[in-house]
Amino acid sequence: MSVQQLPLDVSMHQVHVHVTVDELLCVIFALLTAASNAVAAVLQRKAAAQVPLERSMHVSLIADLMHRRVWLAGIAMVIVAAVAQATALAFGPIALVQPIFIIELPLTLLLSTLLFRGRDSLHLLPWRAIIITTVALGGGLAAAQPSGAIDSAPDTSWMIALIVTAAFEAVLISTAVGLRGEPRAALLGLAAACGYALTAALLKNAIADLNEGVAEFFTSWHIYAVAVAGVGSLFLLQNALQAGSLVASQPMLTVGDALISIADGWWLVPQFIALAAIIYGCVQIAKSPLASEAAPLVTEAPSTVQ
């Protein structure tokens, strides 16, 4: 699952940049993951916005979405993103892969504006807030120095992580159920982000199992936990996309996924500074004119899949 470590050295004015082939492939596939997720989010939002609100947090929501071609196209992009993410994780640590997903936020907002409102509405994008959020997250990640990591964790550590994650998810979901519109979309987006961060960590461990052999891969619980966490996160994301606009859910999904994945490596002072800037940027993004897109985007009947 690994490529020979071939160093690429660039020397300029006494500055040396050392990048291995593994790291380069890791970044490329992480960028592909972010782009695929952005396209998937836009397509899934277009479909989810057409489903009646009474189907929220119910299996019938997925049943309805499965009859919409645009949603199936979004799921196809989710599969592409999953394969790309697994490949990226095979070449590098989570602390390097997940932070690259910050580009998913501005790319998603750009694509959704072009699809739903046209090029003339690009000026409505909260560019200042997007830049603040992206730069703050990038700066915080630089302070985290995402290098080096373990490929697998002991079951005792996993038990603690699963309990904490379940408790956090329960608080977010129970709070979101009592809300409507953009606040609900934001909380469910954060819940989905937490689930996807867990999925990424489990996937990294499953890849380590595969390196030990096919038998170890299929007899270990990690790969099956990946499936459960991934499906649960996808369900939460569909509800977030149905509840409100991408401007409300996507910042929480993108930022939350990256932050949760590398939270234990941050320096204290940069953490608070970056988090404050990120929160400010997300609030400003949610207050933009595009956040008013809460009504169904398309009123046409769903295209039946033959």
Coordinates of C-alpha atoms in Angstrom, one line a residue:
M1 CA 0.0 0.0 0.0
S2 CA 3.0 2.3 -0.1
V3 CA 5.3 3.6 -2.8
Q4 CA 9.0 3.7 -2.5
Q5 CA 10.1 6.8 -0.7
L6 CA 11.8 8.8 -3.4
P7 CA 12.9 12.2 -2.1
L8 CA 12.3 15.3 -4.2
D9 CA 14.8 18.0 -3.1
V10 CA 14.5 21.7 -4.1
S11 CA 17.3 24.1 -3.1
M12 CA 16.9 27.8 -3.4
H13 CA 18.8 30.4 -1.4
Q14 CA 19.7 27.9 1.3
V15 CA 16.0 26.9 1.6
H16 CA 15.5 23.1 1.3
V17 CA 12.1 21.6 0.6
H18 CA 11.9 17.8 1.1
V19 CA 8.9 16.1 -0.3
T20 CA 8.5 12.3 -0.7
V21 CA 6.5 10.6 -3.4
D22 CA 4.1 9.3 -0.7
E23 CA 3.5 12.8 0.6
L24 CA 2.9 14.2 -2.9
L25 CA 0.4 11.4 -3.7
C26 CA -1.3 11.9 -0.4
V27 CA -1.9 15.6 -1.2
I28 CA -3.1 14.9 -4.7
F29 CA -5.7 12.3 -3.6
A30 CA -6.7 14.5 -0.7
L31 CA -7.4 17.4 -3.1
L32 CA -9.4 15.0 -5.3
T33 CA -11.4 14.0 -2.3
A34 CA -12.2 17.6 -1.4
A35 CA -13.3 18.4 -5.0
S36 CA -15.4 15.3 -5.2
N37 CA -17.1 16.0 -1.9
A38 CA -17.8 19.6 -3.0
V39 CA -19.6 18.4 -6.1
A40 CA -21.4 15.7 -4.1
A41 CA -22.7 18.2 -1.5
V42 CA -24.1 20.5 -4.2
L43 CA -25.9 17.6 -6.0
Q44 CA -27.2 16.1 -2.7
R45 CA -28.5 19.5 -1.5
K46 CA -30.4 20.0 -4.8
A47 CA -32.1 16.7 -4.2
A48 CA -32.7 17.0 -0.5
A49 CA -34.2 20.4 -0.8
Q50 CA -37.1 18.9 -2.7
V51 CA -38.1 16.4 0.0
P52 CA -40.9 17.3 2.4
L53 CA -39.7 18.4 5.8
E54 CA -41.8 15.8 7.6
R55 CA -39.5 13.1 6.4
S56 CA -36.6 14.6 8.3
M57 CA -34.6 12.1 10.5
H58 CA -36.6 9.3 9.0
V59 CA -35.7 6.4 6.7
S60 CA -38.3 7.6 4.3
L61 CA -36.0 10.6 3.5
I62 CA -33.4 8.2 2.0
A63 CA -36.2 6.2 0.3
D64 CA -37.4 9.4 -1.4
L65 CA -33.8 10.5 -2.4
M66 CA -33.0 7.2 -4.0
H67 CA -35.6 7.9 -6.7
R68 CA -33.9 11.2 -7.7
R69 CA -31.2 10.9 -10.3
V70 CA -29.4 14.0 -9.1
W71 CA -29.0 12.5 -5.7
L72 CA -27.7 9.2 -7.2
A73 CA -25.1 11.3 -9.1
G74 CA -24.1 12.9 -5.8
I75 CA -23.7 9.5 -4.2
A76 CA -21.5 8.4 -7.1
M77 CA -19.3 11.4 -6.3
V78 CA -19.3 10.3 -2.6
I79 CA -18.0 6.9 -3.7
V80 CA -15.3 8.6 -5.8
A81 CA -14.4 10.8 -2.7
A82 CA -14.3 7.7 -0.4
V83 CA -11.9 5.9 -2.7
A84 CA -9.7 8.9 -3.1
Q85 CA -9.7 9.5 0.7
A86 CA -8.7 5.8 1.4
T87 CA -5.9 6.2 -1.1
A88 CA -4.7 9.4 0.5
L89 CA -4.7 7.8 3.9
A90 CA -2.7 4.9 2.6
F91 CA 0.1 7.4 1.7
G92 CA -0.1 9.8 4.6
P93 CA -1.4 10.5 8.1
I94 CA -4.8 11.8 9.0
A95 CA -3.2 15.0 10.3
L96 CA -2.0 15.7 6.7
V97 CA -5.1 14.4 4.8
Q98 CA -8.1 15.9 6.6
P99 CA -6.8 19.5 6.8
I100 CA -6.6 19.7 3.0
F101 CA -10.3 19.5 3.0
I102 CA -10.6 23.1 3.9
I103 CA -10.7 23.9 0.2
E104 CA -14.0 22.0 0.1
L105 CA -15.8 24.9 1.8
P106 CA -15.1 27.7 -0.7
L107 CA -15.4 25.3 -3.7
T108 CA -18.8 24.1 -2.5
L109 CA -20.2 27.6 -2.0
L110 CA -18.8 28.6 -5.4
L111 CA -20.4 25.6 -7.2
S112 CA -23.7 26.0 -5.4
T113 CA -23.9 29.7 -6.3
L114 CA -23.2 28.9 -10.0
L115 CA -25.7 26.1 -10.1
F116 CA -28.6 27.6 -8.1
R117 CA -28.2 31.3 -8.8
G118 CA -25.9 31.8 -11.8
R119 CA -22.7 33.7 -12.4
D120 CA -24.4 37.1 -11.7
S121 CA -24.7 36.1 -8.0
L122 CA -21.1 35.4 -7.4
H123 CA -20.7 38.8 -5.8
L124 CA -23.1 37.7 -3.1
L125 CA -20.6 35.1 -1.8
P126 CA -19.1 36.2 1.5
W127 CA -15.6 36.3 0.2
R128 CA -14.1 38.1 3.2
A129 CA -15.6 35.5 5.6
I130 CA -14.5 32.6 3.4
I131 CA -10.9 33.9 3.3
I132 CA -10.9 34.5 7.1
T133 CA -12.2 31.0 7.8
T134 CA -9.8 29.3 5.3
V135 CA -6.7 31.2 6.4
A136 CA -7.4 30.8 10.1
L137 CA -7.8 27.0 9.7
G138 CA -4.7 26.8 7.5
G139 CA -2.7 28.8 10.1
G140 CA -3.9 26.6 12.9
L141 CA -3.1 23.5 11.0
A142 CA 0.4 24.8 10.3
A143 CA 0.8 25.3 14.1
A144 CA -0.3 21.8 14.6
Q145 CA 2.7 20.6 12.5
P146 CA 0.9 17.5 11.0
S147 CA 3.8 15.2 10.6
G148 CA 4.1 11.7 11.9
A149 CA 1.3 9.5 13.2
I150 CA 0.5 6.0 14.0
D151 CA -1.5 3.8 11.6
S152 CA -3.4 1.9 14.2
A153 CA -4.6 2.4 17.8
P154 CA -5.3 -0.1 20.6
D155 CA -8.8 -1.2 21.3
T156 CA -8.8 0.6 24.7
S157 CA -8.2 3.9 23.0
W158 CA -10.9 3.1 20.4
M159 CA -13.3 2.4 23.2
I160 CA -12.8 5.8 24.8
A161 CA -13.0 7.5 21.4
L162 CA -16.2 5.8 20.5
I163 CA -17.9 6.6 23.8
V164 CA -16.9 10.3 23.6
T165 CA -18.0 10.5 20.0
A166 CA -21.4 8.9 20.7
A167 CA -22.0 11.3 23.6
F168 CA -21.1 14.3 21.5
E169 CA -23.3 13.1 18.6
A170 CA -26.2 12.5 21.0
V171 CA -26.0 16.1 22.3
L172 CA -25.8 17.6 18.8
I173 CA -28.7 15.5 17.3
S174 CA -31.0 16.0 20.3
T175 CA -30.5 19.7 20.2
A176 CA -30.9 19.9 16.4
V177 CA -34.2 17.9 16.5
G178 CA -35.9 20.8 18.4
L179 CA -34.7 23.4 15.9
R180 CA -35.6 24.4 12.3
G181 CA -33.9 25.9 9.3
E182 CA -30.3 27.1 9.4
P183 CA -29.5 26.3 13.0
R184 CA -30.7 22.7 12.5
A185 CA -28.7 22.4 9.3
A186 CA -25.6 23.8 11.1
L187 CA -25.8 21.3 14.1
L188 CA -26.5 18.3 11.9
G189 CA -23.7 19.4 9.6
L190 CA -21.4 19.4 12.7
A191 CA -22.7 16.0 13.7
A192 CA -22.0 14.6 10.2
A193 CA -18.5 16.2 10.4
C194 CA -17.8 14.3 13.7
G195 CA -19.0 11.1 12.1
Y196 CA -16.8 11.6 9.0
A197 CA -13.8 12.3 11.2
L198 CA -14.4 9.1 13.0
T199 CA -14.8 7.3 9.7
A200 CA -11.5 8.6 8.5
A201 CA -9.7 7.4 11.7
L202 CA -11.3 4.0 11.4
L203 CA -10.4 3.8 7.7
K204 CA -6.8 4.6 8.5
N205 CA -6.8 1.7 11.0
A206 CA -8.5 -0.6 8.5
I207 CA -5.8 0.1 5.9
A208 CA -3.2 -0.8 8.6
D209 CA -5.0 -4.1 9.0
L210 CA -4.9 -4.7 5.3
N211 CA -1.1 -4.2 5.4
E212 CA -1.0 -7.1 7.8
G213 CA -2.9 -9.3 5.4
V214 CA -6.3 -9.9 3.8
A215 CA -7.4 -12.2 6.7
E216 CA -6.5 -9.6 9.3
F217 CA -8.5 -7.0 7.3
F218 CA -11.7 -9.0 7.2
T219 CA -11.5 -10.4 10.7
S220 CA -10.9 -7.1 12.4
W221 CA -13.8 -4.9 13.5
H222 CA -12.4 -1.7 12.0
I223 CA -13.6 -2.1 8.4
Y224 CA -17.1 -2.9 9.6
A225 CA -17.1 0.1 11.9
V226 CA -16.1 2.2 8.9
A227 CA -19.3 1.0 7.1
V228 CA -21.5 1.8 10.1
A229 CA -20.0 5.2 10.8
G230 CA -19.9 6.1 7.1
V231 CA -23.6 5.3 6.5
G232 CA -24.6 7.1 9.7
S233 CA -22.7 10.2 8.7
L234 CA -24.3 10.1 5.3
F235 CA -27.7 10.0 6.9
L236 CA -27.0 12.9 9.1
L237 CA -25.6 14.9 6.1
Q238 CA -28.8 14.3 4.1
N239 CA -30.8 15.7 7.0
A240 CA -28.5 18.7 7.3
L241 CA -28.8 19.4 3.6
Q242 CA -32.6 19.1 3.7
A243 CA -32.9 21.4 6.8
G244 CA -31.2 24.4 5.4
S245 CA -28.8 25.9 2.8
L246 CA -25.3 24.8 2.0
V247 CA -24.2 28.1 3.5
A248 CA -25.4 26.9 6.9
S249 CA -24.3 23.2 6.8
Q250 CA -21.1 23.2 4.7
P251 CA -18.9 25.4 7.0
M252 CA -19.7 23.2 10.0
L253 CA -19.1 20.0 7.9
T254 CA -15.8 21.1 6.4
V255 CA -14.3 22.9 9.4
G256 CA -15.6 20.4 11.9
D257 CA -14.2 17.4 10.0
A258 CA -10.7 19.0 9.8
L259 CA -10.6 20.3 13.4
I260 CA -11.8 17.1 15.0
S261 CA -9.4 15.0 13.0
I262 CA -6.3 16.9 14.3
A263 CA -7.6 18.4 17.6
D264 CA -5.1 16.6 19.9
G265 CA -2.1 18.0 18.1
W266 CA -2.7 21.8 18.5
W267 CA -0.6 24.2 20.4
L268 CA -2.8 26.0 23.0
V269 CA -2.5 29.7 22.0
P270 CA -2.8 29.2 18.2
Q271 CA -5.8 26.9 18.8
F272 CA -7.8 29.6 20.6
I273 CA -6.8 32.3 18.1
A274 CA -7.6 30.1 15.1
L275 CA -10.8 28.8 16.6
A276 CA -12.0 32.4 17.3
A277 CA -11.3 33.5 13.7
I278 CA -13.0 30.3 12.3
I279 CA -16.1 30.9 14.4
Y280 CA -16.3 34.5 13.3
G281 CA -15.9 33.5 9.7
C282 CA -18.6 30.8 9.9
V283 CA -21.0 33.2 11.6
Q284 CA -20.4 35.8 8.8
I285 CA -20.9 33.1 6.1
A286 CA -24.2 32.0 7.7
K287 CA -25.4 35.7 7.7
S288 CA -24.7 36.2 4.0
P289 CA -27.6 36.7 1.6
L290 CA -27.1 33.2 0.2
A291 CA -28.2 31.8 3.6
S292 CA -31.7 32.9 2.8
E293 CA -32.0 29.9 0.4
A294 CA -34.0 27.7 2.7
A295 CA -37.0 26.9 0.5
P296 CA -36.9 24.0 -2.0
L297 CA -34.7 24.8 -4.9
V298 CA -36.6 22.8 -7.4
T299 CA -40.3 22.0 -7.4
E300 CA -40.3 19.5 -10.2
A301 CA -41.3 15.9 -9.4
P302 CA -38.4 13.4 -8.8
S303 CA -37.1 11.6 -11.8
T304 CA -37.9 7.9 -11.3
V305 CA -34.9 5.6 -11.6
Q306 CA -35.6 2.7 -13.8

